[in-house]
PDB file of C-alpha atoms in Angstrom:
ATOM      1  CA  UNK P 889       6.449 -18.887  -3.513  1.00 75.00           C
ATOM      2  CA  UNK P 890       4.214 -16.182  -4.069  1.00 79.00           C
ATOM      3  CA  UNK P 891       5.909 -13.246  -6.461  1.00 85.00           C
ATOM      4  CA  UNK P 892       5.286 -10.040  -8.304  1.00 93.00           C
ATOM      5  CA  UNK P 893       7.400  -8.200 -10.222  1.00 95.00           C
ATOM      6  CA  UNK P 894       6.585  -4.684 -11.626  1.00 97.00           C
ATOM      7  CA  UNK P 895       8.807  -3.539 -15.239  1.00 97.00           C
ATOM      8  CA  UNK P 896      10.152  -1.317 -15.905  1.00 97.00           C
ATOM      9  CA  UNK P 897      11.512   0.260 -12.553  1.00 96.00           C
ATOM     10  CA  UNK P 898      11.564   3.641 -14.207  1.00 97.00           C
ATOM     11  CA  UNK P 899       9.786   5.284 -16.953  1.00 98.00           C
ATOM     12  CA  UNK P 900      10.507   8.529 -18.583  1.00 98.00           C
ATOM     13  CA  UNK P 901       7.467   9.775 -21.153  1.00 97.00           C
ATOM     14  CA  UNK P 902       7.056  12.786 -22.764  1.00 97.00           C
ATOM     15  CA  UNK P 903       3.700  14.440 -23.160  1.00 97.00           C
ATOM     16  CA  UNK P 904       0.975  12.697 -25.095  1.00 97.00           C
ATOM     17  CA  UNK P 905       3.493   9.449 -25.544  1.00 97.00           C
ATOM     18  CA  UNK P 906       1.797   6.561 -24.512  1.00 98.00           C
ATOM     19  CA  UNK P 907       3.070   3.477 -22.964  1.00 98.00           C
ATOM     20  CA  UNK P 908       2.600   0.462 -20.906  1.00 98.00           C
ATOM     21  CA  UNK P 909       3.773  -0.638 -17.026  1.00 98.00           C
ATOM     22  CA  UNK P 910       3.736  -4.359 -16.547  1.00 98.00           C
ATOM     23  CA  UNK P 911       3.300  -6.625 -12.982  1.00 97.00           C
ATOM     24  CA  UNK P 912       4.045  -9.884 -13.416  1.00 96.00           C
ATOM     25  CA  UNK P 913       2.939 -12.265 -10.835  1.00 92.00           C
ATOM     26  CA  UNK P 914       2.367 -15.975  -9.632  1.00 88.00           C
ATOM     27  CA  UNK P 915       0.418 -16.771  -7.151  1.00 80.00           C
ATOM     28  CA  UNK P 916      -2.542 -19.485  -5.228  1.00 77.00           C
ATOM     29  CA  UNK P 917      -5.717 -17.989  -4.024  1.00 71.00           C
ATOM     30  CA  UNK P 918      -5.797 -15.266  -5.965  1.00 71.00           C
ATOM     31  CA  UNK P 919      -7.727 -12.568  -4.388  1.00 78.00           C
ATOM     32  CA  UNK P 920      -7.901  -9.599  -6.552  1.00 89.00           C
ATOM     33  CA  UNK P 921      -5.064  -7.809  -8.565  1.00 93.00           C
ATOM     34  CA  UNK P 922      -4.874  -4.132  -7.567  1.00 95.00           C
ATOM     35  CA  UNK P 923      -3.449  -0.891  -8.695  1.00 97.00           C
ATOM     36  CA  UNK P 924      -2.149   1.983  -6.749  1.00 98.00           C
ATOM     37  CA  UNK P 925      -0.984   5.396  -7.205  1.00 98.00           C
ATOM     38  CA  UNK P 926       1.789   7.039  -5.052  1.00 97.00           C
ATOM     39  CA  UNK P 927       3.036  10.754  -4.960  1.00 96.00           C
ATOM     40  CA  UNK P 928       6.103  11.716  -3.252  1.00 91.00           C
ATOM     41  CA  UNK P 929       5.524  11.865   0.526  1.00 87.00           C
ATOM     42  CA  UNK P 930       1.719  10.746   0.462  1.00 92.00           C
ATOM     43  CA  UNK P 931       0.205   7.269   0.698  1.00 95.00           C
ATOM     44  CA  UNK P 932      -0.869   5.139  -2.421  1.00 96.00           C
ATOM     45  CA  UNK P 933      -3.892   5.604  -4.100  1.00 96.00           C
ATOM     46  CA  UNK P 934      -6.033   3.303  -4.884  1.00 95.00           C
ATOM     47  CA  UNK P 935      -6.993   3.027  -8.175  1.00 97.00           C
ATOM     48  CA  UNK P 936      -8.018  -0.669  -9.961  1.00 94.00           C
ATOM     49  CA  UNK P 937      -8.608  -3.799  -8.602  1.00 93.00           C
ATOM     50  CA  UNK P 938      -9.180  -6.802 -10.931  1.00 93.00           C
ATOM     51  CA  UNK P 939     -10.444 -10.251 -10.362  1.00 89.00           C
ATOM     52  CA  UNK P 940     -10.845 -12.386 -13.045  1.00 90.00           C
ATOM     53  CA  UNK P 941      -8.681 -12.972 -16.679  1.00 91.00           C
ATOM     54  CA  UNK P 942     -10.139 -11.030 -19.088  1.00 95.00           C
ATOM     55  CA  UNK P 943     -11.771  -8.025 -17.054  1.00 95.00           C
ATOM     56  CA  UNK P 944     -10.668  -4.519 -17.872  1.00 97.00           C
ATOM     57  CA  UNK P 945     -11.539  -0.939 -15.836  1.00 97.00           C
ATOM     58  CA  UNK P 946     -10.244   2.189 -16.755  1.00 96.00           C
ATOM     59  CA  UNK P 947     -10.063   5.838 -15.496  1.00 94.00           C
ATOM     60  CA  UNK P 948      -9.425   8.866 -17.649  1.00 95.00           C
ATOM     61  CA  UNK P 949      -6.299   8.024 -19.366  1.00 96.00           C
ATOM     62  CA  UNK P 950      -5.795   4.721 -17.547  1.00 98.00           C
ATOM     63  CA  UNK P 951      -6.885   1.079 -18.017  1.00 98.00           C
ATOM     64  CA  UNK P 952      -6.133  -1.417 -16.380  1.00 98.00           C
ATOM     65  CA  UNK P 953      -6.339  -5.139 -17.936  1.00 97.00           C
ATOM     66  CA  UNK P 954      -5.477  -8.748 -16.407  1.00 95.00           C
ATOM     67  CA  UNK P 955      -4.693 -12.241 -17.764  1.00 92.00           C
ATOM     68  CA  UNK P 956      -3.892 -15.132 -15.642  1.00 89.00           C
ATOM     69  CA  UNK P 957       0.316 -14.452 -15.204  1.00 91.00           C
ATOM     70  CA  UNK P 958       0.209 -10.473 -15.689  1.00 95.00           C
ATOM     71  CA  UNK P 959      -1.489  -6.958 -15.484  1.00 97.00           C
ATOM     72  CA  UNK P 960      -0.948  -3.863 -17.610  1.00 98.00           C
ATOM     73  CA  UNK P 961      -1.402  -0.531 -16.701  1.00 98.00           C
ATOM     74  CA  UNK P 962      -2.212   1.307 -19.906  1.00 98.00           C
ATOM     75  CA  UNK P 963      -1.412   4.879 -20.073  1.00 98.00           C
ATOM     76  CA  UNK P 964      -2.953   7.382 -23.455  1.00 98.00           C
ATOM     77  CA  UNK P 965      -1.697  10.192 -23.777  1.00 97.00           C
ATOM     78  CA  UNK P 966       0.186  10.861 -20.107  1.00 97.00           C
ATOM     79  CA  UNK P 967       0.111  14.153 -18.742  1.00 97.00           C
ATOM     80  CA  UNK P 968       2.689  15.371 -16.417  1.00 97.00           C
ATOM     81  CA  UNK P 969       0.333  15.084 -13.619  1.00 97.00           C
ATOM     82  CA  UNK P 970       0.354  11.581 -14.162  1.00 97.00           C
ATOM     83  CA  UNK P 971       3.995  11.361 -13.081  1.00 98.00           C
ATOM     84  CA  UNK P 972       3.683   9.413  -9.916  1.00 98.00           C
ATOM     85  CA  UNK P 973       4.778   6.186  -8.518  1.00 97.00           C
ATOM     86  CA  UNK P 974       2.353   3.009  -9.821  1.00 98.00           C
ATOM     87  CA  UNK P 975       2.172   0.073  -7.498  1.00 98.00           C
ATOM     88  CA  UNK P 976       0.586  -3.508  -7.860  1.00 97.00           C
ATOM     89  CA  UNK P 977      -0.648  -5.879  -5.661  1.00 95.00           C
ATOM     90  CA  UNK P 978      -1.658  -9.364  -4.789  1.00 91.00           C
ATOM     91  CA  UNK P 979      -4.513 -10.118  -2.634  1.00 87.00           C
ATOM     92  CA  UNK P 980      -5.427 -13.058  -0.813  1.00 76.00           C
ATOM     93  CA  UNK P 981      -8.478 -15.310   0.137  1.00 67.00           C
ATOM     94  CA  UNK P 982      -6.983 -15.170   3.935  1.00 68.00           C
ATOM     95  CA  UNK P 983      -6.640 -12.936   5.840  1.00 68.00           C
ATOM     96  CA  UNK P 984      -6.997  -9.586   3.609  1.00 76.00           C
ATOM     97  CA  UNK P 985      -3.410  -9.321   3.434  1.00 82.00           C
ATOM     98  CA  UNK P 986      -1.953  -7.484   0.060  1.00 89.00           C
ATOM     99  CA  UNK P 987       1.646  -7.892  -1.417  1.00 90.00           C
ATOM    100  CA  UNK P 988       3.080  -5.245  -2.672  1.00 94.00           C
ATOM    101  CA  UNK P 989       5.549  -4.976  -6.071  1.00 95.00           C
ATOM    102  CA  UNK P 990       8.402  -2.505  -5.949  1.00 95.00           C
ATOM    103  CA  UNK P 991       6.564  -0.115  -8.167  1.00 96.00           C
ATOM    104  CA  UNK P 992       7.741   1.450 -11.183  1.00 97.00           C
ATOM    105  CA  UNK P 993       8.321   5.336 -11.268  1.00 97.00           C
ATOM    106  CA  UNK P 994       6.597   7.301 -14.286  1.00 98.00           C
ATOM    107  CA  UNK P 995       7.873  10.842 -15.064  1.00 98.00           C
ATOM    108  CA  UNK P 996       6.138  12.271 -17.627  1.00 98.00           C
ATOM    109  CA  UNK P 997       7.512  15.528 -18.905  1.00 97.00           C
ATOM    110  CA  UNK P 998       5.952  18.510 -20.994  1.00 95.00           C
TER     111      UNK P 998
ATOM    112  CA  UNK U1176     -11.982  15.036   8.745  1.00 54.00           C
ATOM    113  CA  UNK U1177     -12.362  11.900   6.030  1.00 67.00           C
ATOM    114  CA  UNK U1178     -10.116   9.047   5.087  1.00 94.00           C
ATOM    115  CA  UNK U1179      -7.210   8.135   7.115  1.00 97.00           C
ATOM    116  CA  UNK U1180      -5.204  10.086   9.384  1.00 97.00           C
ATOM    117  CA  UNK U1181      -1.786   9.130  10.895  1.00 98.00           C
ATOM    118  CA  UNK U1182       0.109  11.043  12.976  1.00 97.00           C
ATOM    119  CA  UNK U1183       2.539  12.866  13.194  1.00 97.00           C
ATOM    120  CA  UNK U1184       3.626  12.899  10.367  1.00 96.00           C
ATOM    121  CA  UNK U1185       7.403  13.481  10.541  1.00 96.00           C
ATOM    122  CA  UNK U1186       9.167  11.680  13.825  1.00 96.00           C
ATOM    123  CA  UNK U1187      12.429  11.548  15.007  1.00 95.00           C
ATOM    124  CA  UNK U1188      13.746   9.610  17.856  1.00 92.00           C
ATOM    125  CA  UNK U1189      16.609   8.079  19.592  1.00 89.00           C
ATOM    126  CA  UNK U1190      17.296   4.097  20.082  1.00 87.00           C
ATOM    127  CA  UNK U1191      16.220   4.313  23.665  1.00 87.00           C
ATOM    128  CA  UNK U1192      13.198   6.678  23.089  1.00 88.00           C
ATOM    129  CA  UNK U1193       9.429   5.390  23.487  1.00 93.00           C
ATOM    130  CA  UNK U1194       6.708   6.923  21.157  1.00 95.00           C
ATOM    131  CA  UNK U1195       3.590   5.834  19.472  1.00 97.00           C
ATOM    132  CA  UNK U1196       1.910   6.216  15.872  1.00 98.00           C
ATOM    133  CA  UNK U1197      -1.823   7.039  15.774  1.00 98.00           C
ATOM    134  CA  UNK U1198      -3.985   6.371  12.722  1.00 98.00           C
ATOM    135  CA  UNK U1199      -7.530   6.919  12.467  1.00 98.00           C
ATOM    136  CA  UNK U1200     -10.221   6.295   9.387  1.00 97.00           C
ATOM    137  CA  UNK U1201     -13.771   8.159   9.755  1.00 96.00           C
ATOM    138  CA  UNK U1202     -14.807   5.729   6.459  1.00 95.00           C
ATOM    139  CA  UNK U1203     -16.573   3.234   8.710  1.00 94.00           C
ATOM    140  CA  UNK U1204     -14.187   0.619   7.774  1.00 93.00           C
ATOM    141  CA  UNK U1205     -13.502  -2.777  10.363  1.00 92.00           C
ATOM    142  CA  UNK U1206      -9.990  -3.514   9.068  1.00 93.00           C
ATOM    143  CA  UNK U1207      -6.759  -1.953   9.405  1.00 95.00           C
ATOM    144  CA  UNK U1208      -3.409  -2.597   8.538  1.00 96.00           C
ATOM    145  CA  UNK U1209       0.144  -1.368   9.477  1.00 97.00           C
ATOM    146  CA  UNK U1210       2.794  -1.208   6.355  1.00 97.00           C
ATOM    147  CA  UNK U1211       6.764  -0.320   6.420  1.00 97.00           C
ATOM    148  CA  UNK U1212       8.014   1.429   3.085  1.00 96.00           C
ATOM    149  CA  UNK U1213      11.822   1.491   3.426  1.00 94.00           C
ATOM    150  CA  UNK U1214      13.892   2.837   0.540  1.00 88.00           C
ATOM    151  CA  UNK U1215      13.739   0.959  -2.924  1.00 81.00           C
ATOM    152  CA  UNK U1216      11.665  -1.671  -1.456  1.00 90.00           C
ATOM    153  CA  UNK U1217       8.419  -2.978  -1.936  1.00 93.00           C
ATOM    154  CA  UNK U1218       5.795  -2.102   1.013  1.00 95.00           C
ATOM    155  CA  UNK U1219       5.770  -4.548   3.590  1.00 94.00           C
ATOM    156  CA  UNK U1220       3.154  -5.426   5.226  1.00 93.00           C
ATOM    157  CA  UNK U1221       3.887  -5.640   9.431  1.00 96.00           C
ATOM    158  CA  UNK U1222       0.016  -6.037  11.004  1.00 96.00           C
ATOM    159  CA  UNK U1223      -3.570  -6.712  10.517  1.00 94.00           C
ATOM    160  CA  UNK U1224      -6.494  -6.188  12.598  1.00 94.00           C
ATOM    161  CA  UNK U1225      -9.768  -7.545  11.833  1.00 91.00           C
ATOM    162  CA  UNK U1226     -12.982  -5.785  13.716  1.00 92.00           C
ATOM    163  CA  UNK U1227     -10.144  -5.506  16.429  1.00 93.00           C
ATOM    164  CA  UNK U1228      -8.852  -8.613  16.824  1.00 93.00           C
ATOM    165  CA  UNK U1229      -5.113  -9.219  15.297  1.00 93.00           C
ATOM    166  CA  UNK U1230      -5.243 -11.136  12.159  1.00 90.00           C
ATOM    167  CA  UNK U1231      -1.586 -11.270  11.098  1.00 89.00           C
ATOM    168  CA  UNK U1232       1.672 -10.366  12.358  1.00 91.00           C
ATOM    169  CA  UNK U1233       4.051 -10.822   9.385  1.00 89.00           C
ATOM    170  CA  UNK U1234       7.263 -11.676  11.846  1.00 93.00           C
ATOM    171  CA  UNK U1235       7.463  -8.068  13.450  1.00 96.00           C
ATOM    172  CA  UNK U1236      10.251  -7.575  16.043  1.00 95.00           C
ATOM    173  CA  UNK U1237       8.954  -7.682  19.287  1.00 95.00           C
ATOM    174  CA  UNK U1238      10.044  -3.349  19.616  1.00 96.00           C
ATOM    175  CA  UNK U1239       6.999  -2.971  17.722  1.00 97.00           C
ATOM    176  CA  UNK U1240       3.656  -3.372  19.723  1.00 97.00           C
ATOM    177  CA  UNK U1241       0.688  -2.541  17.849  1.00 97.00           C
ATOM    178  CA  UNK U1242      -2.841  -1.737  19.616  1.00 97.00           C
ATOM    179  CA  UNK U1243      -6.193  -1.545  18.000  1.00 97.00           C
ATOM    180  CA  UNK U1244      -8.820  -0.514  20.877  1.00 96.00           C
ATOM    181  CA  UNK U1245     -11.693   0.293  18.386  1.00 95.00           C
ATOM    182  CA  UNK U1246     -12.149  -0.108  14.758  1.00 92.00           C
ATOM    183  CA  UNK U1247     -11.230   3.188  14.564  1.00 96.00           C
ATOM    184  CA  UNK U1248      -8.231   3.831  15.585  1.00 97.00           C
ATOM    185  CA  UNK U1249      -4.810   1.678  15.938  1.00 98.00           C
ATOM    186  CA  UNK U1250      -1.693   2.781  17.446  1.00 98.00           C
ATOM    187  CA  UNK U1251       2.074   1.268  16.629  1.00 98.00           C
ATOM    188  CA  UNK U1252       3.733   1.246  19.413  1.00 97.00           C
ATOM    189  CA  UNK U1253       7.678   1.950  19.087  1.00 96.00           C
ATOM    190  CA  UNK U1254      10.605   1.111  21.640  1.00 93.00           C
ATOM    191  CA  UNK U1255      14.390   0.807  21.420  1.00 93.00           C
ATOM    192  CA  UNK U1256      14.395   0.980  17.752  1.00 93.00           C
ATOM    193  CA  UNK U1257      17.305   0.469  15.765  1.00 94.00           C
ATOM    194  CA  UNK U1258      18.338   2.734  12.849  1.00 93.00           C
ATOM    195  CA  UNK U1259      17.638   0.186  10.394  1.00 94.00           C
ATOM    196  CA  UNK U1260      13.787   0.915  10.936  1.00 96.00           C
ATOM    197  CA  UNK U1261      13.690   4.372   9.979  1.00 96.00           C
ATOM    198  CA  UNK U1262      11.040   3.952   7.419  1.00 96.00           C
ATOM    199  CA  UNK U1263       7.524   5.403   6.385  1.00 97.00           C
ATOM    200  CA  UNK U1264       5.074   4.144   8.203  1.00 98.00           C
ATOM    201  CA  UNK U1265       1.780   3.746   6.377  1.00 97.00           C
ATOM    202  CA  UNK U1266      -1.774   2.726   8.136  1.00 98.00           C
ATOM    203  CA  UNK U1267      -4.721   1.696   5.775  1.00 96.00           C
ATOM    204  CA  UNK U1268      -8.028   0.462   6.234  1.00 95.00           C
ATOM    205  CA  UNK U1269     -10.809  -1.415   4.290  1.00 93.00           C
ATOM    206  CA  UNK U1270     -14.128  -2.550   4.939  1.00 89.00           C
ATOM    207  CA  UNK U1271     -12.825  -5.858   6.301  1.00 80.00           C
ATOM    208  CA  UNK U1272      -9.783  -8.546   6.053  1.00 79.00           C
ATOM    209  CA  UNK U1273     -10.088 -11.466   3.369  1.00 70.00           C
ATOM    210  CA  UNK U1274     -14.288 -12.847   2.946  1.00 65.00           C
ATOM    211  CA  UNK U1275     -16.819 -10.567   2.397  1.00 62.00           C
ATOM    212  CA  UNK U1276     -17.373  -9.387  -1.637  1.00 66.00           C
ATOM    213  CA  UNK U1277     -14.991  -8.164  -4.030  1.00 70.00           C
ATOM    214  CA  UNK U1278     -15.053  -4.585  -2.416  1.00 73.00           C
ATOM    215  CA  UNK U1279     -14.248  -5.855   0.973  1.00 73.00           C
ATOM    216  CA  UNK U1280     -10.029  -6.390   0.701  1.00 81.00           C
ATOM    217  CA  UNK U1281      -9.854  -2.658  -0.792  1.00 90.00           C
ATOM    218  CA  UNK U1282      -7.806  -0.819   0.905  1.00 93.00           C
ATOM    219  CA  UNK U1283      -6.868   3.116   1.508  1.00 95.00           C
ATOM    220  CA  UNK U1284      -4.063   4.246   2.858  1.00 97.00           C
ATOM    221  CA  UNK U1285      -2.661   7.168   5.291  1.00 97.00           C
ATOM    222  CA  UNK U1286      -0.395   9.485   4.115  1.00 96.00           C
ATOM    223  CA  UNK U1287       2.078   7.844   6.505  1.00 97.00           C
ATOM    224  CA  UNK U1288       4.317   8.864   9.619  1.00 97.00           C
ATOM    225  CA  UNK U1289       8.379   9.248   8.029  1.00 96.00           C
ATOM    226  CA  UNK U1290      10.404   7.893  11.114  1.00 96.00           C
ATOM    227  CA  UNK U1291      14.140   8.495  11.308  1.00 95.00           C
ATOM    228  CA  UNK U1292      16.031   6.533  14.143  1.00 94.00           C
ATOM    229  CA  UNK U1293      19.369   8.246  15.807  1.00 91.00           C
TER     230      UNK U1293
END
């Protein structure tokens, strides 16, 4: 069966403290790994999306890397604007269809 | 207006009531999706819809109807809900469901309808 997991659930940083957010999956058909962003009351953000073991993006203090069982979400030096909730997801060859981890919750205080 | 707009965005009802969710995109997009986000839970997806044809139904209860007249717009559809389905409601869009480049599956999201059920 098809799985991701997101560690931890909940993250607590201070300013400048940098740290790591993990999503664990397994999966067939592998269409893409992405990364969303999602502030209280809004809808996520899209962010990364990976394909392939190896490949790396980032985005101002953010990067995003993938192997073949796992993706980390990098952060340098958080702000407290980063403080958000950060979702993965798997995507498929069919049917465009994207499965969703239960996010983990950065707070990132000054 | 840009992106994707649901509304309304707050929406309270009772278990007999009938109403309707309305998203739109104005990104030019030919896929779009219906989510639940419940609580501590991962989102679920409920619907696709593929240049307006439905795609995937991810075993919805039958008290949701969803309607996609245009790749423009789609509607959800809500009767004699239960309170168990208060949720957020997210719509989302991308330039099309599963083939079609590594840009294709992207997709962008509403900032969702919050439904409570009496």
């Amino acid at each position: 069966e098809d799985q991701v997991t997101q560690s931890p659930e909940a993250l607590r940083l201070q300013e400048g403290e940098s740290s790591s957010l993990n999503c664990s999956y397994t999966v067939s058909g592998l269409r893409g790994l992405f990364w969303y962003r999602q502030d209280p009351g809004k809808g996520p953000e899209f962010l990364f999306t990976l394909y392939s073991a190896g490949e790396e993006k980032e985005k101002e203090r953010l990067k995003a890397t993938l192997t073949k069982k796992e993706s980390f979400l990098h952060i340098t030096a958080p702000k407290p604007e980063d403080s958000a909730t950060y979702l993965c997801a798997l995507g498929y060859n069919q049917g465009g269809k994207l499965i969703f981890g239960q996010g983990t919750e950065l707070s990132v205080k000054p | 207006e840009t992106g994707v707009t649901q509304t309304p965005r707050h929406l309270v009802m009772g278990m007999t009531n009938k109403k309707s969710l309305k998203c739109e995109q104005h990104l030019g997009h030919n896929a779009m999706y219906w989510y639940k986000q419940s609580a501590k839970k991962p989102l679920e997806l409920m619907f696709v819809y593929n240049f307006k044809e439905q795609t995937e139904n991810n075993s919805v209860p039958s008290r949701f109807s969803p309607e996609c007249p245009n790749s423009s717009h789609l509607f959800l559809h809500l009767h004699t809900l239960q309170p168990e389905d208060s949720a957020l409601y997210l719509c989302a869009s991308s330039p099309r469901a599963g083939t079609g480049g590594k840009g294709a599956n992207i997709q962008y999201f509403g900032a969702g309808t919050r439904l409570s059920v009496l």
